[in-house]
């Protein structure tokens, strides 16, 4: 079993920045990929960014503004969000895929971009 703890959400003005963190803990697991998804009210959950050992992938809407990184020693993934826009407002979820292809989701953290 893997537990995910997310942090870093909040209220920020347009043009501001936030950094999300997601730490995975448990026993005897090996992570293949980590990523961030988001879901706005009335919309489907969508991929924001994902990272494996060698590659990163971003939604077109966040390219050039968001950056995903991973600390393998801490089993933690980060999402640095810059130049935030009102349309980035959503609940952000961390997703971890193990080498066994089991998938775990975080509880979600709210990001609100508003003046």
PDB file of C-alpha atoms in Angstrom:
ATOM      1  CA  UNK A   1       0.000   0.000   0.000  1.00  0.00           C
ATOM      2  CA  UNK A   2       1.221   3.473  -0.901  1.00  0.00           C
ATOM      3  CA  UNK A   3       0.067   6.698   0.715  1.00  0.00           C
ATOM      4  CA  UNK A   4       0.298  10.051  -1.032  1.00  0.00           C
ATOM      5  CA  UNK A   5       0.373  13.374   0.771  1.00  0.00           C
ATOM      6  CA  UNK A   6      -0.067  16.515  -1.274  1.00  0.00           C
ATOM      7  CA  UNK A   7       0.672  20.068  -0.228  1.00  0.00           C
ATOM      8  CA  UNK A   8       1.184  23.538  -1.641  1.00  0.00           C
ATOM      9  CA  UNK A   9      -2.191  24.569  -2.972  1.00  0.00           C
ATOM     10  CA  UNK A  10      -3.836  27.863  -2.171  1.00  0.00           C
ATOM     11  CA  UNK A  11      -5.117  31.184  -3.437  1.00  0.00           C
ATOM     12  CA  UNK A  12      -2.893  33.242  -5.712  1.00  0.00           C
ATOM     13  CA  UNK A  13      -3.352  36.258  -7.924  1.00  0.00           C
ATOM     14  CA  UNK A  14      -3.050  35.969 -11.707  1.00  0.00           C
ATOM     15  CA  UNK A  15       0.593  35.974 -12.708  1.00  0.00           C
ATOM     16  CA  UNK A  16       1.635  34.477  -9.400  1.00  0.00           C
ATOM     17  CA  UNK A  17       3.348  31.207  -8.601  1.00  0.00           C
ATOM     18  CA  UNK A  18       2.725  28.122  -6.504  1.00  0.00           C
ATOM     19  CA  UNK A  19       4.670  24.938  -5.914  1.00  0.00           C
ATOM     20  CA  UNK A  20       2.837  21.680  -5.307  1.00  0.00           C
ATOM     21  CA  UNK A  21       4.441  18.686  -3.621  1.00  0.00           C
ATOM     22  CA  UNK A  22       3.375  15.068  -3.413  1.00  0.00           C
ATOM     23  CA  UNK A  23       5.226  12.628  -1.189  1.00  0.00           C
ATOM     24  CA  UNK A  24       4.721   8.884  -1.494  1.00  0.00           C
ATOM     25  CA  UNK A  25       5.263   6.560   1.439  1.00  0.00           C
ATOM     26  CA  UNK A  26       4.753   2.898   2.176  1.00  0.00           C
ATOM     27  CA  UNK A  27       6.729  -0.301   2.159  1.00  0.00           C
ATOM     28  CA  UNK A  28       8.550  -2.045  -0.659  1.00  0.00           C
ATOM     29  CA  UNK A  29       7.449  -0.112  -3.680  1.00  0.00           C
ATOM     30  CA  UNK A  30       9.146   1.128  -6.802  1.00  0.00           C
ATOM     31  CA  UNK A  31       7.766   4.049  -8.744  1.00  0.00           C
ATOM     32  CA  UNK A  32       7.615   4.102 -12.516  1.00  0.00           C
ATOM     33  CA  UNK A  33       5.884   7.433 -13.090  1.00  0.00           C
ATOM     34  CA  UNK A  34       4.547  10.382 -11.142  1.00  0.00           C
ATOM     35  CA  UNK A  35       2.229  13.048 -12.378  1.00  0.00           C
ATOM     36  CA  UNK A  36      -0.266  15.782 -11.726  1.00  0.00           C
ATOM     37  CA  UNK A  37      -3.834  15.971 -12.969  1.00  0.00           C
ATOM     38  CA  UNK A  38      -6.445  18.623 -12.375  1.00  0.00           C
ATOM     39  CA  UNK A  39     -10.204  18.831 -12.366  1.00  0.00           C
ATOM     40  CA  UNK A  40     -12.222  22.014 -12.532  1.00  0.00           C
ATOM     41  CA  UNK A  41     -15.925  22.080 -11.585  1.00  0.00           C
ATOM     42  CA  UNK A  42     -18.032  20.570 -14.332  1.00  0.00           C
ATOM     43  CA  UNK A  43     -15.019  19.356 -16.293  1.00  0.00           C
ATOM     44  CA  UNK A  44     -13.217  16.064 -16.697  1.00  0.00           C
ATOM     45  CA  UNK A  45      -9.959  15.354 -14.933  1.00  0.00           C
ATOM     46  CA  UNK A  46      -7.065  16.149 -17.243  1.00  0.00           C
ATOM     47  CA  UNK A  47      -3.337  15.534 -17.314  1.00  0.00           C
ATOM     48  CA  UNK A  48      -1.225  18.523 -16.371  1.00  0.00           C
ATOM     49  CA  UNK A  49       2.265  17.019 -16.318  1.00  0.00           C
ATOM     50  CA  UNK A  50       3.941  13.656 -15.835  1.00  0.00           C
ATOM     51  CA  UNK A  51       7.473  12.413 -15.324  1.00  0.00           C
ATOM     52  CA  UNK A  52       9.182   9.057 -15.602  1.00  0.00           C
ATOM     53  CA  UNK A  53      12.851   8.335 -15.066  1.00  0.00           C
ATOM     54  CA  UNK A  54      13.781   9.930 -18.347  1.00  0.00           C
ATOM     55  CA  UNK A  55      10.930  11.896 -19.805  1.00  0.00           C
ATOM     56  CA  UNK A  56       8.458  14.638 -18.999  1.00  0.00           C
ATOM     57  CA  UNK A  57       5.120  15.360 -20.594  1.00  0.00           C
ATOM     58  CA  UNK A  58       3.011  18.512 -20.324  1.00  0.00           C
ATOM     59  CA  UNK A  59      -0.434  19.597 -21.369  1.00  0.00           C
ATOM     60  CA  UNK A  60      -0.239  22.216 -24.094  1.00  0.00           C
ATOM     61  CA  UNK A  61      -2.040  24.703 -21.863  1.00  0.00           C
ATOM     62  CA  UNK A  62       0.766  24.718 -19.285  1.00  0.00           C
ATOM     63  CA  UNK A  63       3.877  24.370 -21.437  1.00  0.00           C
ATOM     64  CA  UNK A  64       6.374  27.102 -20.682  1.00  0.00           C
ATOM     65  CA  UNK A  65       4.650  27.975 -17.397  1.00  0.00           C
ATOM     66  CA  UNK A  66       4.699  24.759 -15.334  1.00  0.00           C
ATOM     67  CA  UNK A  67       7.637  22.513 -14.532  1.00  0.00           C
ATOM     68  CA  UNK A  68       7.504  19.023 -13.057  1.00  0.00           C
ATOM     69  CA  UNK A  69      10.407  17.465 -11.177  1.00  0.00           C
ATOM     70  CA  UNK A  70      11.028  14.412  -9.080  1.00  0.00           C
ATOM     71  CA  UNK A  71      13.219  13.566  -6.086  1.00  0.00           C
ATOM     72  CA  UNK A  72      13.658   9.808  -6.231  1.00  0.00           C
ATOM     73  CA  UNK A  73      15.384   9.646  -2.840  1.00  0.00           C
ATOM     74  CA  UNK A  74      12.319  11.212  -1.219  1.00  0.00           C
ATOM     75  CA  UNK A  75       9.713   9.613  -3.515  1.00  0.00           C
ATOM     76  CA  UNK A  76       8.388  13.100  -4.056  1.00  0.00           C
ATOM     77  CA  UNK A  77       7.146  14.903  -7.131  1.00  0.00           C
ATOM     78  CA  UNK A  78       6.893  18.659  -7.460  1.00  0.00           C
ATOM     79  CA  UNK A  79       4.938  20.929  -9.760  1.00  0.00           C
ATOM     80  CA  UNK A  80       6.251  24.469 -10.058  1.00  0.00           C
ATOM     81  CA  UNK A  81       3.502  26.649 -11.463  1.00  0.00           C
ATOM     82  CA  UNK A  82       4.412  30.099 -12.737  1.00  0.00           C
ATOM     83  CA  UNK A  83       2.408  32.828 -14.451  1.00  0.00           C
ATOM     84  CA  UNK A  84      -0.803  31.302 -13.154  1.00  0.00           C
ATOM     85  CA  UNK A  85      -4.038  32.141 -14.915  1.00  0.00           C
ATOM     86  CA  UNK A  86      -7.654  32.032 -13.708  1.00  0.00           C
ATOM     87  CA  UNK A  87      -8.232  29.044 -15.989  1.00  0.00           C
ATOM     88  CA  UNK A  88      -5.667  27.101 -13.942  1.00  0.00           C
ATOM     89  CA  UNK A  89      -8.131  27.096 -11.049  1.00  0.00           C
ATOM     90  CA  UNK A  90      -8.904  23.485 -10.182  1.00  0.00           C
ATOM     91  CA  UNK A  91      -8.327  20.703  -7.732  1.00  0.00           C
ATOM     92  CA  UNK A  92      -4.917  19.216  -8.458  1.00  0.00           C
ATOM     93  CA  UNK A  93      -4.347  15.502  -7.917  1.00  0.00           C
ATOM     94  CA  UNK A  94      -1.095  13.611  -7.678  1.00  0.00           C
ATOM     95  CA  UNK A  95      -0.914  10.246  -9.441  1.00  0.00           C
ATOM     96  CA  UNK A  96       1.741   7.602  -8.881  1.00  0.00           C
ATOM     97  CA  UNK A  97       2.199   4.540 -11.077  1.00  0.00           C
ATOM     98  CA  UNK A  98       4.305   1.740  -9.675  1.00  0.00           C
ATOM     99  CA  UNK A  99       6.515  -0.656 -11.634  1.00  0.00           C
ATOM    100  CA  UNK A 100       3.777  -3.215 -10.968  1.00  0.00           C
ATOM    101  CA  UNK A 101       1.355  -0.877 -12.805  1.00  0.00           C
ATOM    102  CA  UNK A 102      -0.668  -0.264  -9.664  1.00  0.00           C
ATOM    103  CA  UNK A 103      -1.940   3.310  -9.584  1.00  0.00           C
ATOM    104  CA  UNK A 104      -2.475   5.548  -6.564  1.00  0.00           C
ATOM    105  CA  UNK A 105      -4.104   8.966  -6.342  1.00  0.00           C
ATOM    106  CA  UNK A 106      -3.659  11.733  -3.817  1.00  0.00           C
ATOM    107  CA  UNK A 107      -6.557  13.374  -2.037  1.00  0.00           C
ATOM    108  CA  UNK A 108      -6.313  16.561  -4.081  1.00  0.00           C
ATOM    109  CA  UNK A 109      -5.237  20.099  -3.311  1.00  0.00           C
ATOM    110  CA  UNK A 110      -7.146  23.203  -4.355  1.00  0.00           C
ATOM    111  CA  UNK A 111      -5.522  25.861  -6.493  1.00  0.00           C
ATOM    112  CA  UNK A 112      -7.470  29.080  -6.966  1.00  0.00           C
ATOM    113  CA  UNK A 113      -6.207  31.861  -9.206  1.00  0.00           C
ATOM    114  CA  UNK A 114      -8.146  35.041  -8.654  1.00  0.00           C
ATOM    115  CA  UNK A 115      -7.657  38.729  -8.083  1.00  0.00           C
TER     116      UNK A 115
END
